[in-house]
PDB file of C-alpha atoms and ligand atoms in Angstrom:
ATOM      1  CA  MET A 230    -132.127 -24.768 211.325  1.00  0.00           C
ATOM      2  CA  GLU A 231    -134.395 -25.023 214.406  1.00  0.00           C
ATOM      3  CA  ARG A 232    -136.542 -27.907 213.182  1.00  0.00           C
ATOM      4  CA  LEU A 233    -133.460 -29.803 212.003  1.00  0.00           C
ATOM      5  CA  ASN A 234    -132.035 -29.483 215.526  1.00  0.00           C
ATOM      6  CA  THR A 235    -135.240 -30.885 217.035  1.00  0.00           C
ATOM      7  CA  LEU A 236    -135.086 -33.698 214.501  1.00  0.00           C
ATOM      8  CA  GLU A 237    -131.462 -34.373 215.454  1.00  0.00           C
ATOM      9  CA  ASN A 238    -132.357 -34.623 219.137  1.00  0.00           C
ATOM     10  CA  ILE A 239    -135.118 -37.129 218.387  1.00  0.00           C
ATOM     11  CA  VAL A 240    -132.752 -39.216 216.260  1.00  0.00           C
ATOM     12  CA  LEU A 241    -130.071 -39.147 218.985  1.00  0.00           C
ATOM     13  CA  GLU A 242    -132.679 -40.448 221.465  1.00  0.00           C
ATOM     14  CA  ALA A 243    -133.710 -43.208 219.030  1.00  0.00           C
ATOM     15  CA  GLY A 244    -130.033 -44.101 218.648  1.00  0.00           C
ATOM     16  CA  LYS A 245    -129.944 -45.072 222.334  1.00  0.00           C
ATOM     17  CA  ILE A 246    -132.405 -47.897 221.614  1.00  0.00           C
ATOM     18  CA  ILE A 247    -130.038 -49.223 218.940  1.00  0.00           C
ATOM     19  CA  GLN A 248    -126.957 -48.825 221.173  1.00  0.00           C
ATOM     20  CA  GLU A 249    -128.674 -50.899 223.865  1.00  0.00           C
ATOM     21  CA  GLY A 250    -129.783 -53.574 221.389  1.00  0.00           C
ATOM     22  CA  TYR A 251    -126.346 -53.768 219.775  1.00  0.00           C
ATOM     23  CA  GLN A 252    -124.809 -54.928 223.077  1.00  0.00           C
ATOM     24  CA  GLY A 253    -127.242 -57.835 223.590  1.00  0.00           C
ATOM     25  CA  GLN A 254    -128.337 -60.876 221.623  1.00  0.00           C
ATOM     26  CA  ASN A 255    -130.512 -59.771 218.720  1.00  0.00           C
ATOM     27  CA  GLU A 256    -132.940 -62.411 217.690  1.00  0.00           C
ATOM     28  CA  ALA A 257    -133.562 -61.946 213.981  1.00  0.00           C
ATOM     29  CA  PHE A 258    -136.651 -62.924 212.036  1.00  0.00           C
ATOM     30  CA  LYS A 259    -136.652 -63.508 208.290  1.00  0.00           C
ATOM     31  CA  LYS A 260    -138.786 -61.270 206.075  1.00  0.00           C
ATOM     32  CA  SER A 261    -137.531 -63.326 203.100  1.00  0.00           C
ATOM     33  CA  PRO A 262    -134.720 -65.928 202.722  1.00  0.00           C
ATOM     34  CA  THR A 263    -132.124 -63.139 202.956  1.00  0.00           C
ATOM     35  CA  GLU A 264    -133.853 -60.130 204.586  1.00  0.00           C
ATOM     36  CA  LEU A 265    -133.852 -59.806 208.379  1.00  0.00           C
ATOM     37  CA  VAL A 266    -135.822 -57.806 210.926  1.00  0.00           C
ATOM     38  CA  THR A 267    -135.394 -57.521 214.704  1.00  0.00           C
ATOM     39  CA  ARG A 268    -137.539 -56.124 217.495  1.00  0.00           C
ATOM     40  CA  TYR A 269    -135.187 -53.129 217.534  1.00  0.00           C
ATOM     41  CA  ASP A 270    -136.113 -52.173 213.956  1.00  0.00           C
ATOM     42  CA  LYS A 271    -139.736 -52.099 215.106  1.00  0.00           C
ATOM     43  CA  ALA A 272    -139.071 -50.308 218.420  1.00  0.00           C
ATOM     44  CA  VAL A 273    -136.982 -47.561 216.787  1.00  0.00           C
ATOM     45  CA  GLU A 274    -139.576 -47.071 214.066  1.00  0.00           C
ATOM     46  CA  ALA A 275    -142.439 -46.805 216.590  1.00  0.00           C
ATOM     47  CA  PHE A 276    -140.449 -44.283 218.680  1.00  0.00           C
ATOM     48  CA  LEU A 277    -139.664 -42.124 215.629  1.00  0.00           C
ATOM     49  CA  ILE A 278    -143.221 -42.145 214.320  1.00  0.00           C
ATOM     50  CA  GLU A 279    -144.605 -41.141 217.721  1.00  0.00           C
ATOM     51  CA  LYS A 280    -142.159 -38.221 218.009  1.00  0.00           C
ATOM     52  CA  LEU A 281    -142.201 -37.025 214.405  1.00  0.00           C
ATOM     53  CA  GLN A 282    -145.895 -37.162 213.565  1.00  0.00           C
ATOM     54  CA  PRO A 283    -146.853 -34.164 215.750  1.00  0.00           C
ATOM     55  CA  LEU A 284    -143.985 -32.106 214.297  1.00  0.00           C
ATOM     56  CA  TYR A 285    -144.923 -32.774 210.655  1.00  0.00           C
ATOM     57  CA  ARG A 286    -148.721 -32.804 210.727  1.00  0.00           C
ATOM     58  CA  ASN A 287    -149.316 -32.543 206.973  1.00  0.00           C
ATOM     59  CA  TYR A 288    -146.865 -35.284 206.055  1.00  0.00           C
ATOM     60  CA  SER A 289    -147.417 -38.976 205.415  1.00  0.00           C
ATOM     61  CA  ILE A 290    -145.091 -41.448 207.080  1.00  0.00           C
ATOM     62  CA  VAL A 291    -143.403 -43.992 204.820  1.00  0.00           C
ATOM     63  CA  ALA A 292    -141.430 -46.289 207.118  1.00  0.00           C
ATOM     64  CA  GLU A 293    -139.767 -49.612 206.328  1.00  0.00           C
ATOM     65  CA  GLU A 294    -141.437 -51.855 208.896  1.00  0.00           C
ATOM     66  CA  SER A 295    -144.981 -50.438 208.675  1.00  0.00           C
ATOM     67  CA  PHE A 296    -145.235 -49.600 204.960  1.00  0.00           C
ATOM     68  CA  GLU A 297    -148.314 -51.174 203.434  1.00  0.00           C
ATOM     69  CA  GLY A 298    -147.652 -50.378 199.773  1.00  0.00           C
ATOM     70  CA  GLY A 299    -149.022 -47.712 197.440  1.00  0.00           C
ATOM     71  CA  ASN A 300    -147.639 -44.622 195.727  1.00  0.00           C
ATOM     72  CA  ASN A 301    -145.071 -42.396 197.338  1.00  0.00           C
ATOM     73  CA  PRO A 302    -146.746 -39.260 198.707  1.00  0.00           C
ATOM     74  CA  GLN A 303    -145.385 -35.819 197.715  1.00  0.00           C
ATOM     75  CA  ASN A 304    -145.117 -34.692 201.341  1.00  0.00           C
ATOM     76  CA  ALA A 305    -143.582 -37.493 203.349  1.00  0.00           C
ATOM     77  CA  ILE A 306    -141.213 -38.525 206.096  1.00  0.00           C
ATOM     78  CA  PHE A 307    -139.242 -41.533 204.883  1.00  0.00           C
ATOM     79  CA  ILE A 308    -137.906 -43.592 207.787  1.00  0.00           C
ATOM     80  CA  ASP A 309    -135.485 -46.496 207.840  1.00  0.00           C
ATOM     81  CA  PRO A 310    -135.180 -47.333 211.564  1.00  0.00           C
ATOM     82  CA  ILE A 311    -132.068 -49.467 211.039  1.00  0.00           C
ATOM     83  CA  ASP A 312    -130.479 -49.300 207.617  1.00  0.00           C
ATOM     84  CA  GLY A 313    -128.032 -52.190 207.782  1.00  0.00           C
ATOM     85  CA  THR A 314    -130.117 -54.633 209.824  1.00  0.00           C
ATOM     86  CA  THR A 315    -127.890 -57.533 208.729  1.00  0.00           C
ATOM     87  CA  ASN A 316    -124.844 -55.677 210.110  1.00  0.00           C
ATOM     88  CA  PHE A 317    -126.772 -54.987 213.343  1.00  0.00           C
ATOM     89  CA  VAL A 318    -127.557 -58.691 213.780  1.00  0.00           C
ATOM     90  CA  HIS A 319    -123.938 -59.686 213.064  1.00  0.00           C
ATOM     91  CA  LYS A 320    -122.551 -56.907 215.302  1.00  0.00           C
ATOM     92  CA  ILE A 321    -120.790 -55.110 212.473  1.00  0.00           C
ATOM     93  CA  PRO A 322    -120.818 -51.427 213.481  1.00  0.00           C
ATOM     94  CA  HIS A 323    -122.028 -50.120 210.145  1.00  0.00           C
ATOM     95  CA  LEU A 324    -125.703 -49.206 210.394  1.00  0.00           C
ATOM     96  CA  ALA A 325    -127.812 -46.093 210.654  1.00  0.00           C
ATOM     97  CA  ILE A 326    -131.142 -44.488 211.291  1.00  0.00           C
ATOM     98  CA  SER A 327    -132.149 -42.715 208.089  1.00  0.00           C
ATOM     99  CA  ILE A 328    -134.790 -39.985 207.922  1.00  0.00           C
ATOM    100  CA  GLY A 329    -135.608 -37.954 204.823  1.00  0.00           C
ATOM    101  CA  ILE A 330    -138.273 -35.255 204.821  1.00  0.00           C
ATOM    102  CA  TRP A 331    -139.687 -34.517 201.361  1.00  0.00           C
ATOM    103  CA  SER A 332    -142.097 -31.692 200.428  1.00  0.00           C
ATOM    104  CA  LYS A 333    -143.835 -31.428 197.042  1.00  0.00           C
ATOM    105  CA  GLY A 334    -141.746 -34.375 195.824  1.00  0.00           C
ATOM    106  CA  LYS A 335    -138.388 -32.734 196.697  1.00  0.00           C
ATOM    107  CA  PRO A 336    -136.012 -33.508 199.593  1.00  0.00           C
ATOM    108  CA  GLN A 337    -135.915 -30.789 202.277  1.00  0.00           C
ATOM    109  CA  GLU A 338    -134.189 -32.220 205.353  1.00  0.00           C
ATOM    110  CA  ALA A 339    -132.103 -35.325 205.959  1.00  0.00           C
ATOM    111  CA  ILE A 340    -130.424 -37.142 208.823  1.00  0.00           C
ATOM    112  CA  VAL A 341    -128.406 -40.352 208.724  1.00  0.00           C
ATOM    113  CA  TYR A 342    -127.086 -41.353 212.145  1.00  0.00           C
ATOM    114  CA  ASN A 343    -124.761 -44.231 213.006  1.00  0.00           C
ATOM    115  CA  PRO A 344    -125.243 -44.575 216.798  1.00  0.00           C
ATOM    116  CA  ILE A 345    -122.441 -47.121 217.165  1.00  0.00           C
ATOM    117  CA  LEU A 346    -119.739 -44.840 215.734  1.00  0.00           C
ATOM    118  CA  ASN A 347    -121.522 -41.617 216.770  1.00  0.00           C
ATOM    119  CA  GLU A 348    -121.535 -40.219 213.249  1.00  0.00           C
ATOM    120  CA  LEU A 349    -124.421 -37.952 212.363  1.00  0.00           C
ATOM    121  CA  TYR A 350    -124.759 -36.791 208.763  1.00  0.00           C
ATOM    122  CA  SER A 351    -127.288 -34.056 208.049  1.00  0.00           C
ATOM    123  CA  ALA A 352    -128.428 -31.727 205.306  1.00  0.00           C
ATOM    124  CA  LYS A 353    -131.056 -29.127 204.642  1.00  0.00           C
ATOM    125  CA  SER A 354    -131.977 -28.057 201.128  1.00  0.00           C
ATOM    126  CA  GLY A 355    -129.744 -25.174 200.004  1.00  0.00           C
ATOM    127  CA  GLN A 356    -127.694 -25.147 203.209  1.00  0.00           C
ATOM    128  CA  GLY A 357    -124.999 -27.775 202.640  1.00  0.00           C
ATOM    129  CA  ALA A 358    -124.216 -31.181 204.125  1.00  0.00           C
ATOM    130  CA  PHE A 359    -122.572 -31.884 207.470  1.00  0.00           C
ATOM    131  CA  LEU A 360    -120.932 -34.666 209.482  1.00  0.00           C
ATOM    132  CA  ASN A 361    -121.227 -34.009 213.230  1.00  0.00           C
ATOM    133  CA  GLY A 362    -121.764 -30.328 212.412  1.00  0.00           C
ATOM    134  CA  LYS A 363    -118.730 -29.978 210.094  1.00  0.00           C
ATOM    135  CA  LYS A 364    -119.339 -29.215 206.421  1.00  0.00           C
ATOM    136  CA  ILE A 365    -118.599 -32.108 204.054  1.00  0.00           C
ATOM    137  CA  GLN A 366    -118.025 -32.316 200.311  1.00  0.00           C
ATOM    138  CA  VAL A 367    -117.609 -35.025 197.728  1.00  0.00           C
ATOM    139  CA  ASN A 368    -114.085 -35.833 196.557  1.00  0.00           C
ATOM    140  CA  LYS A 369    -113.762 -34.383 193.053  1.00  0.00           C
ATOM    141  CA  ASP A 370    -111.213 -36.877 191.632  1.00  0.00           C
ATOM    142  CA  ALA A 371    -112.144 -37.269 187.957  1.00  0.00           C
ATOM    143  CA  ASN A 372    -110.092 -40.407 187.324  1.00  0.00           C
ATOM    144  CA  LEU A 373    -112.287 -43.524 187.383  1.00  0.00           C
ATOM    145  CA  GLN A 374    -109.214 -45.701 187.950  1.00  0.00           C
ATOM    146  CA  ASN A 375    -108.758 -43.992 191.365  1.00  0.00           C
ATOM    147  CA  ALA A 376    -112.339 -44.577 192.400  1.00  0.00           C
ATOM    148  CA  ILE A 377    -113.718 -46.669 195.236  1.00  0.00           C
ATOM    149  CA  ILE A 378    -117.310 -47.485 194.308  1.00  0.00           C
ATOM    150  CA  ALA A 379    -119.823 -48.623 196.914  1.00  0.00           C
ATOM    151  CA  THR A 380    -122.703 -50.896 196.034  1.00  0.00           C
ATOM    152  CA  GLY A 381    -125.148 -53.397 197.496  1.00  0.00           C
ATOM    153  CA  PHE A 382    -126.931 -56.559 196.444  1.00  0.00           C
ATOM    154  CA  PRO A 383    -130.700 -56.966 196.089  1.00  0.00           C
ATOM    155  CA  TYR A 384    -132.568 -59.226 198.516  1.00  0.00           C
ATOM    156  CA  VAL A 385    -133.974 -61.153 195.517  1.00  0.00           C
ATOM    157  CA  LYS A 386    -130.463 -62.386 194.636  1.00  0.00           C
ATOM    158  CA  HIS A 387    -131.328 -65.976 195.636  1.00  0.00           C
ATOM    159  CA  GLU A 388    -133.837 -66.091 192.748  1.00  0.00           C
ATOM    160  CA  MET A 389    -130.967 -65.503 190.282  1.00  0.00           C
ATOM    161  CA  GLY A 390    -133.229 -63.365 188.115  1.00  0.00           C
ATOM    162  CA  LYS A 391    -132.430 -60.315 185.984  1.00  0.00           C
ATOM    163  CA  GLU A 392    -131.428 -58.197 189.006  1.00  0.00           C
ATOM    164  CA  PHE A 393    -128.804 -60.795 190.009  1.00  0.00           C
ATOM    165  CA  TRP A 394    -127.372 -60.961 186.509  1.00  0.00           C
ATOM    166  CA  TRP A 395    -127.268 -57.173 186.237  1.00  0.00           C
ATOM    167  CA  VAL A 396    -125.132 -57.115 189.405  1.00  0.00           C
ATOM    168  CA  VAL A 397    -122.779 -59.793 188.053  1.00  0.00           C
ATOM    169  CA  LYS A 398    -122.439 -58.185 184.606  1.00  0.00           C
ATOM    170  CA  SER A 399    -121.840 -54.772 186.148  1.00  0.00           C
ATOM    171  CA  PHE A 400    -118.952 -56.217 188.179  1.00  0.00           C
ATOM    172  CA  GLU A 401    -117.505 -57.751 185.041  1.00  0.00           C
ATOM    173  CA  ARG A 402    -117.489 -54.364 183.299  1.00  0.00           C
ATOM    174  CA  LEU A 403    -116.679 -52.027 186.170  1.00  0.00           C
ATOM    175  CA  LEU A 404    -114.224 -53.873 188.419  1.00  0.00           C
ATOM    176  CA  PRO A 405    -111.222 -53.763 186.040  1.00  0.00           C
ATOM    177  CA  LYS A 406    -111.728 -49.997 185.547  1.00  0.00           C
ATOM    178  CA  ILE A 407    -111.727 -48.831 189.174  1.00  0.00           C
ATOM    179  CA  ARG A 408    -109.577 -49.046 192.311  1.00  0.00           C
ATOM    180  CA  ASP A 409    -112.063 -51.294 194.121  1.00  0.00           C
ATOM    181  CA  ILE A 410    -115.636 -52.057 195.152  1.00  0.00           C
ATOM    182  CA  ARG A 411    -117.074 -51.800 198.680  1.00  0.00           C
ATOM    183  CA  ARG A 412    -120.205 -53.651 199.869  1.00  0.00           C
ATOM    184  CA  LEU A 413    -120.592 -52.065 203.271  1.00  0.00           C
ATOM    185  CA  GLY A 414    -124.204 -53.044 204.000  1.00  0.00           C
ATOM    186  CA  ALA A 415    -126.148 -49.810 204.520  1.00  0.00           C
ATOM    187  CA  ALA A 416    -127.181 -47.803 201.474  1.00  0.00           C
ATOM    188  CA  ALA A 417    -127.932 -44.628 203.458  1.00  0.00           C
ATOM    189  CA  LEU A 418    -124.376 -44.652 204.808  1.00  0.00           C
ATOM    190  CA  ASP A 419    -122.938 -45.475 201.370  1.00  0.00           C
ATOM    191  CA  LEU A 420    -124.474 -42.204 200.145  1.00  0.00           C
ATOM    192  CA  CYS A 421    -123.006 -40.382 203.161  1.00  0.00           C
ATOM    193  CA  TYR A 422    -119.574 -41.914 202.522  1.00  0.00           C
ATOM    194  CA  LEU A 423    -119.834 -40.534 198.997  1.00  0.00           C
ATOM    195  CA  SER A 424    -120.859 -37.142 200.412  1.00  0.00           C
ATOM    196  CA  SER A 425    -117.849 -37.006 202.721  1.00  0.00           C
ATOM    197  CA  GLY A 426    -115.365 -38.015 200.016  1.00  0.00           C
ATOM    198  CA  LYS A 427    -114.579 -41.514 201.308  1.00  0.00           C
ATOM    199  CA  VAL A 428    -115.935 -43.249 198.207  1.00  0.00           C
ATOM    200  CA  ASN A 429    -116.328 -41.729 194.743  1.00  0.00           C
ATOM    201  CA  GLY A 430    -119.528 -43.374 193.585  1.00  0.00           C
ATOM    202  CA  PHE A 431    -122.409 -45.661 194.494  1.00  0.00           C
ATOM    203  CA  TYR A 432    -124.966 -47.701 192.593  1.00  0.00           C
ATOM    204  CA  GLU A 433    -127.580 -50.267 193.535  1.00  0.00           C
ATOM    205  CA  ILE A 434    -130.653 -51.978 192.130  1.00  0.00           C
ATOM    206  CA  ASN A 435    -134.023 -52.394 193.910  1.00  0.00           C
ATOM    207  CA  LEU A 436    -133.578 -49.939 196.761  1.00  0.00           C
ATOM    208  CA  LYS A 437    -136.602 -48.599 198.610  1.00  0.00           C
ATOM    209  CA  PRO A 438    -137.415 -44.911 199.252  1.00  0.00           C
ATOM    210  CA  TRP A 439    -136.494 -45.175 202.956  1.00  0.00           C
ATOM    211  CA  ASP A 440    -132.991 -46.436 202.004  1.00  0.00           C
ATOM    212  CA  VAL A 441    -132.168 -43.364 199.909  1.00  0.00           C
ATOM    213  CA  ALA A 442    -134.566 -40.482 200.737  1.00  0.00           C
ATOM    214  CA  ALA A 443    -132.102 -38.899 203.180  1.00  0.00           C
ATOM    215  CA  GLY A 444    -128.874 -39.842 201.389  1.00  0.00           C
ATOM    216  CA  ILE A 445    -129.960 -38.261 198.097  1.00  0.00           C
ATOM    217  CA  LEU A 446    -130.218 -34.813 199.706  1.00  0.00           C
ATOM    218  CA  ILE A 447    -126.927 -35.256 201.571  1.00  0.00           C
ATOM    219  CA  VAL A 448    -125.124 -36.182 198.311  1.00  0.00           C
ATOM    220  CA  LYS A 449    -126.622 -33.235 196.411  1.00  0.00           C
ATOM    221  CA  GLU A 450    -125.829 -30.773 199.203  1.00  0.00           C
ATOM    222  CA  ALA A 451    -122.251 -32.114 199.279  1.00  0.00           C
ATOM    223  CA  GLY A 452    -121.856 -31.343 195.549  1.00  0.00           C
ATOM    224  CA  GLY A 453    -122.524 -34.827 194.142  1.00  0.00           C
ATOM    225  CA  GLU A 454    -124.868 -36.124 191.463  1.00  0.00           C
ATOM    226  CA  VAL A 455    -127.726 -38.650 191.626  1.00  0.00           C
ATOM    227  CA  THR A 456    -129.429 -40.141 188.560  1.00  0.00           C
ATOM    228  CA  ASP A 457    -131.029 -43.287 187.222  1.00  0.00           C
ATOM    229  CA  ILE A 458    -129.083 -45.748 185.017  1.00  0.00           C
ATOM    230  CA  PHE A 459    -129.713 -43.533 181.950  1.00  0.00           C
ATOM    231  CA  GLY A 460    -128.325 -40.371 183.531  1.00  0.00           C
ATOM    232  CA  LYS A 461    -131.856 -38.976 183.987  1.00  0.00           C
ATOM    233  CA  GLU A 462    -133.275 -37.646 187.230  1.00  0.00           C
ATOM    234  CA  TYR A 463    -133.681 -40.427 189.800  1.00  0.00           C
ATOM    235  CA  SER A 464    -137.122 -41.061 191.295  1.00  0.00           C
ATOM    236  CA  PHE A 465    -138.148 -43.772 193.762  1.00  0.00           C
ATOM    237  CA  GLU A 466    -139.927 -45.697 191.008  1.00  0.00           C
ATOM    238  CA  LYS A 467    -136.648 -46.272 189.091  1.00  0.00           C
ATOM    239  CA  ALA A 468    -134.984 -49.684 189.535  1.00  0.00           C
ATOM    240  CA  ILE A 469    -131.406 -48.400 189.726  1.00  0.00           C
ATOM    241  CA  ILE A 470    -129.831 -45.462 191.539  1.00  0.00           C
ATOM    242  CA  VAL A 471    -126.407 -44.175 190.467  1.00  0.00           C
ATOM    243  CA  ALA A 472    -124.692 -41.518 192.563  1.00  0.00           C
ATOM    244  CA  SER A 473    -121.234 -40.029 192.271  1.00  0.00           C
ATOM    245  CA  ASN A 474    -118.961 -37.088 192.923  1.00  0.00           C
ATOM    246  CA  GLY A 475    -120.155 -35.715 189.540  1.00  0.00           C
ATOM    247  CA  THR A 476    -116.756 -35.807 187.814  1.00  0.00           C
ATOM    248  CA  ILE A 477    -116.883 -39.587 187.185  1.00  0.00           C
ATOM    249  CA  HIS A 478    -120.637 -39.835 186.703  1.00  0.00           C
ATOM    250  CA  LYS A 479    -120.658 -40.339 182.940  1.00  0.00           C
ATOM    251  CA  GLN A 480    -117.830 -42.915 183.099  1.00  0.00           C
ATOM    252  CA  LEU A 481    -119.586 -44.780 185.898  1.00  0.00           C
ATOM    253  CA  LEU A 482    -122.824 -44.957 183.905  1.00  0.00           C
ATOM    254  CA  GLU A 483    -120.935 -46.172 180.819  1.00  0.00           C
ATOM    255  CA  ASN A 484    -119.311 -48.994 182.782  1.00  0.00           C
ATOM    256  CA  LEU A 485    -122.439 -50.446 184.373  1.00  0.00           C
ATOM    257  CA  ALA A 486    -124.297 -53.199 182.555  1.00  0.00           C
ATOM    258  CA  GLU A 487    -127.339 -52.255 180.497  1.00  0.00           C
ATOM    259  CA  TYR A 488    -130.709 -52.701 182.166  1.00  0.00           C
ATOM    260  CA  ASN A 489    -134.201 -52.428 180.793  1.00  0.00           C
ATOM    261  CA  ASP A 490    -135.808 -50.281 183.488  1.00  0.00           C
ATOM    262  CA  GLY A 491    -139.260 -50.495 181.929  1.00  0.00           C
TER     263      GLY A 491
HETATM  264  C1  IPD B 178    -130.488 -52.583 203.203  1.00  0.00           C
HETATM  265  C2  IPD B 178    -129.127 -51.938 203.169  1.00  0.00           C
HETATM  266  C3  IPD B 178    -128.231 -52.661 202.182  1.00  0.00           C
HETATM  267  C4  IPD B 178    -128.812 -52.717 200.811  1.00  0.00           C
HETATM  268  C5  IPD B 178    -130.198 -53.341 200.877  1.00  0.00           C
HETATM  269  C6  IPD B 178    -131.070 -52.514 201.824  1.00  0.00           C
HETATM  270  P1  IPD B 178    -132.004 -52.590 205.412  1.00  0.00           P
HETATM  271  O1  IPD B 178    -131.355 -51.880 204.084  1.00  0.00           O
HETATM  272  O2  IPD B 178    -129.228 -50.582 202.794  1.00  0.00           O
HETATM  273  O3  IPD B 178    -126.971 -52.035 202.057  1.00  0.00           O
HETATM  274  O4  IPD B 178    -127.989 -53.470 199.981  1.00  0.00           O
HETATM  275  O5  IPD B 178    -130.724 -53.334 199.585  1.00  0.00           O
HETATM  276  O6  IPD B 178    -132.368 -53.010 201.817  1.00  0.00           O
HETATM  277  O7  IPD B 178    -132.840 -53.727 204.906  1.00  0.00           O
HETATM  278  O8  IPD B 178    -130.871 -53.041 206.247  1.00  0.00           O
HETATM  279  O9  IPD B 178    -132.809 -51.479 205.992  1.00  0.00           O
END
């Protein structure tokens, strides 16, 4: 666990930059009509890259604010400096630093840290998932009608294209069958809320590797399941991610709208 501890210390340090920024006025710039970025996203990312690169010499860095496109490397550190930037700008305390370390195309280590609520989720392959050092597990309720399902909306929603309509049609099918939906605003934390039994499932279209690279490992280590919309293994190239406690997975898939993920 030694390297994970070093990683945790670096992430805790990076969290101080976010804590400081959260108190002040955060000027936001638009990456698109709906997607925001602040100087804190960039500062946290630069800090993490500087600290992590020497520790993981044979790994590529795939980070939200500096990613220039291309295929996802097999050995990579996926960094989202602030997952939930919109919440950060609006001073809603639901945001996190997300770091997933993948080797040979498989997740090895993960940290998702909310520095406002001081919640640090972590996992290492084969060693379980933890919240502030305490083991966590998904909630195994098999009844879809009892389920809280987390989701998010794609930044291209203003175009009202096929992604938008998939979201709307999925609500139409799913909402009457479950207890309720949550749109909390940070996909990495949604996956951690699933891992700690707060919600029973999660799905979203158009997420990026840095949104989910850490959360996927945390869900799996907490006993949950992660697939694409067809129930097949999820990979970053797939349009839709579906994650659950496992017991409702099939029902969740059956109640989402169809999507041609070609
Ligand atoms: C966003 C959040 C949000 C999800 C968006 C993501 P960002 O990440 O995870 O919940 O709905 O699709 O892009 O942009 O705040 O890092």
